[in-house]
Coordinates of C-alpha atoms in Angstrom, one line a residue:
X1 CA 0.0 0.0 0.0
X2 CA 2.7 2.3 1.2
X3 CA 4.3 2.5 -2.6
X4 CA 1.3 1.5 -4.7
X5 CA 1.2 5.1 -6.3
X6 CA 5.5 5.0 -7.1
X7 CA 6.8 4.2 -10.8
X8 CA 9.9 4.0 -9.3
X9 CA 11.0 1.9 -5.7
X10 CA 15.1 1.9 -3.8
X11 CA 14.8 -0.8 -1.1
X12 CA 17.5 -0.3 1.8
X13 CA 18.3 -3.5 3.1
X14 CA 21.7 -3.6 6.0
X15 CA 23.2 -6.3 3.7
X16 CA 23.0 -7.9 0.1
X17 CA 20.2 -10.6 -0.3
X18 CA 20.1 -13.0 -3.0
X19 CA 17.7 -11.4 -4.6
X20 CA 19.0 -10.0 -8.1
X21 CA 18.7 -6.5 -8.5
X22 CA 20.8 -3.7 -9.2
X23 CA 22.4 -2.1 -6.6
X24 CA 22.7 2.0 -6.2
X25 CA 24.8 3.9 -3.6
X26 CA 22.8 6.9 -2.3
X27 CA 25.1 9.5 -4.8
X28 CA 23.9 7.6 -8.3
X29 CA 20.1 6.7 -6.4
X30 CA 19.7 10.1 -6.0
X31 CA 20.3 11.1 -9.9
X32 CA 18.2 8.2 -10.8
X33 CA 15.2 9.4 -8.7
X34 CA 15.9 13.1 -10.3
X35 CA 15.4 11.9 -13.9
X36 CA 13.1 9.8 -13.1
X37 CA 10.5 12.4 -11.5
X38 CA 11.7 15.0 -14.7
X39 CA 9.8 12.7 -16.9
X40 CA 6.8 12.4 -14.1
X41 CA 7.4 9.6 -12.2
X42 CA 6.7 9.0 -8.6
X43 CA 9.9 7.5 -6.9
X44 CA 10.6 6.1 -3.3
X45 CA 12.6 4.6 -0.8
X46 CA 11.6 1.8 1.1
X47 CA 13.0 1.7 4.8
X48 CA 12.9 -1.2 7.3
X49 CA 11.2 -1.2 10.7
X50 CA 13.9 0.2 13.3
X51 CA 14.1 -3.5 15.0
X52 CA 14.1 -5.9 12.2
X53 CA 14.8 -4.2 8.7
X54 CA 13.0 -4.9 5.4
X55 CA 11.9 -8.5 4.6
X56 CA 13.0 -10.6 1.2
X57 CA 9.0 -10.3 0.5
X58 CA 9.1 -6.0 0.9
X59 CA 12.7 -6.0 -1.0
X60 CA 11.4 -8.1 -3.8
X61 CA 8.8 -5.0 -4.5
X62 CA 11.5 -2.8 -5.0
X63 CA 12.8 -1.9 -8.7
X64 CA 17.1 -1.7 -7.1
X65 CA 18.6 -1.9 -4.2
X66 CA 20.5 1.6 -2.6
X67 CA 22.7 0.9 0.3
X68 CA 25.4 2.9 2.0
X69 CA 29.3 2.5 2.2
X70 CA 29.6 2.0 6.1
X71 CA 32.1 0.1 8.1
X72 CA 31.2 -3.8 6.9
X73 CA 31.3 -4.5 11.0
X74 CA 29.0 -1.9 11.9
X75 CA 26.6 -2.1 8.4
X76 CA 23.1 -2.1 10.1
X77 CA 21.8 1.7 10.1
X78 CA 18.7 2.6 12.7
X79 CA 15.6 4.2 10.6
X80 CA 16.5 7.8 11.9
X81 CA 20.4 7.5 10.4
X82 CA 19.5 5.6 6.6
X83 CA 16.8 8.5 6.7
X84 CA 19.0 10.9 7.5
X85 CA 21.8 9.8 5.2
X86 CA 19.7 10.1 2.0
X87 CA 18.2 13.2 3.1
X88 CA 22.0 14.9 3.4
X89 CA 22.6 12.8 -0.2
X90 CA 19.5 14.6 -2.0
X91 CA 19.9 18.3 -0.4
X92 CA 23.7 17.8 -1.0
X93 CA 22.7 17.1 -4.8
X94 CA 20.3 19.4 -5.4
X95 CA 21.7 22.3 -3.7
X96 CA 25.5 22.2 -3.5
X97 CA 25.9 25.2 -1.8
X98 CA 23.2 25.3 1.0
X99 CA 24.6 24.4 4.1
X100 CA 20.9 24.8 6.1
X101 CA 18.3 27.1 6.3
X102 CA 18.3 30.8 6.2
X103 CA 17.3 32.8 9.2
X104 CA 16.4 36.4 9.3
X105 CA 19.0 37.0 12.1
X106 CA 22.1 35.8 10.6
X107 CA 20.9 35.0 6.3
X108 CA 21.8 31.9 4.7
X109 CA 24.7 29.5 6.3
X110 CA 27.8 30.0 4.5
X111 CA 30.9 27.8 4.4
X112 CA 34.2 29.6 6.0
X113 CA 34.5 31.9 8.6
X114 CA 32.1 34.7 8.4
X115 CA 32.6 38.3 8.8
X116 CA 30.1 39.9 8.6
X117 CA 30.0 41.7 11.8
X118 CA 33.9 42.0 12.3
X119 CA 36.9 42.0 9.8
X120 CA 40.5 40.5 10.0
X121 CA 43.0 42.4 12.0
X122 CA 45.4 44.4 10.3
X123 CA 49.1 44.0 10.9
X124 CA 48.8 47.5 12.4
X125 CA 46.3 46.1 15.3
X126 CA 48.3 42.8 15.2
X127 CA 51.5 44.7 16.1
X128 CA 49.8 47.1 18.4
X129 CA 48.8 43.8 20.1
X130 CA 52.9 42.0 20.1
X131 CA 53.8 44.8 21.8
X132 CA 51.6 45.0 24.7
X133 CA 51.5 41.2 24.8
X134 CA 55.6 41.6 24.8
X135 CA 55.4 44.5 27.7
X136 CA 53.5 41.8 29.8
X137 CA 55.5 39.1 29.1
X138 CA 59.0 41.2 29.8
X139 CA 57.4 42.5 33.0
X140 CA 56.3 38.6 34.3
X141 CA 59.5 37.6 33.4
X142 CA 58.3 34.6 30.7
X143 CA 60.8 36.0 27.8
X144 CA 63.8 35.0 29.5
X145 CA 66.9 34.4 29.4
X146 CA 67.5 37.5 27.2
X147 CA 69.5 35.7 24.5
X148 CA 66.5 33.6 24.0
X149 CA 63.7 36.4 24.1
X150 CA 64.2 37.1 20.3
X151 CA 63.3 33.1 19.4
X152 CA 60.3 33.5 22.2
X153 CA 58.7 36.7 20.5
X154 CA 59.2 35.3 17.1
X155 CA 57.2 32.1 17.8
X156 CA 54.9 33.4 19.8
X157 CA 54.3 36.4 16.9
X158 CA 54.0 33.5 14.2
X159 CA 51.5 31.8 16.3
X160 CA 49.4 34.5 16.6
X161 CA 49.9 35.2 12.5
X162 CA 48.9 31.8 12.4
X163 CA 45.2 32.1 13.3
X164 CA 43.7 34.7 10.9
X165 CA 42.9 36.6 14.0
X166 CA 39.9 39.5 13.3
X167 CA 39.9 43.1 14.8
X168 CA 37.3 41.7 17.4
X169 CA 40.1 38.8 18.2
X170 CA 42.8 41.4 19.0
X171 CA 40.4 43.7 21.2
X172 CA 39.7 40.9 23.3
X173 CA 43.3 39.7 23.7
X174 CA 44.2 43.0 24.6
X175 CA 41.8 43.5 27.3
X176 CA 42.9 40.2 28.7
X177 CA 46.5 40.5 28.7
X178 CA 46.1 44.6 30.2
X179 CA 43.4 42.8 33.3
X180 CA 45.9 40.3 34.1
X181 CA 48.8 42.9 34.0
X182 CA 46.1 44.9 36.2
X183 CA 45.7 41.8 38.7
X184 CA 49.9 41.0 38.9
X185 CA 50.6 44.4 39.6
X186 CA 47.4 45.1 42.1
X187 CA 48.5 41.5 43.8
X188 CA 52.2 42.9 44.6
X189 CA 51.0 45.6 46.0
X190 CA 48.5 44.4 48.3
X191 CA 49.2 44.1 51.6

């Protein structure tokens, strides 16, 4: 009852039965159901009950078989994942470049880092930032010995080069390092 209005069935079975049909993976199923449906026909999947899968009677109603590559240990999928897994497959296909829904607070998803309310530091702010960071360092004592301080300053510059750090990033560094200079110095001289 459940696909007597489809021109077009995908069982998904956990393992190969001995049936002979052809056998999709989700990323040519999914083209197949696509053409299929151009030309106006109805297609569907046929999942398993969660506990005991699809029976050799229900597969045998299906036109192919579409089945996952998973870890052969591990191949049995609950209802909620083989769902979910051709779901991913068909958005994935059919809109390369969506990554979820659009909300009116933030717009469409977008892949990468987003900066739309800040912008990436310029070297300017990024010095501005060494040096302070350097001041603190100096006056805790961590770039020490002195022949060794120009090695320190350099790594710990690159690191910070490293992470594509935005104007927002650098603010809130800086107001760390100048509290904790705030708390050192208000701790030596408190009595």
């Amino acid at each position: 009852e459940a696909i007597a209005d489809t021109h077009f069935v995908c069982a998904t079975p956990a393992r190969p039965r001995e049936l002979l049909k052809p056998v999709l993976k989700p990323e040519t199923a999914i083209p197949a159901f696509s053409r299929r449906a151009v030309g106006g026909q109805t297609c569907g999947l046929l999942f398993g009950r969660e506990r005991d899968g699809l029976t050799n009677d229900q597969i045998s109603l299906a036109d192919a078989i579409t089945t996952a590559p998973v870890n052969p240990r591990f191949a049995s999928l609950n209802l909620a994942q083989a769902v979910l897994l051709f779901g991913y497959e068909w958005v994935r296909q059919h809109s390369p470049d969506s990554l979820g829904r659009a909300t009116r607070f933030d717009g469409p998803a977008v892949e990468g880092l987003s900066l739309s309310r800040t912008r990436l530091a310029t070297r300017g702010e990024l010095t501005g930032f060494f040096e302070q960071l350097e001041t603190a360092l100096d006056e805790s004592g961590y770039l020490w010995p002195p022949d060794k301080r120009p090695t320190m300053v350099r790594n710990i510059r690159n690191m910070f080069h490293r992470m594509g750090a935005t104007e927002q990033d650098i603010r809130s560094l800086r107001g760390i390092v100048k509290s904790l200079s705030r708390a050192r110095k208000g701790r030596g001289t408190a009595s």
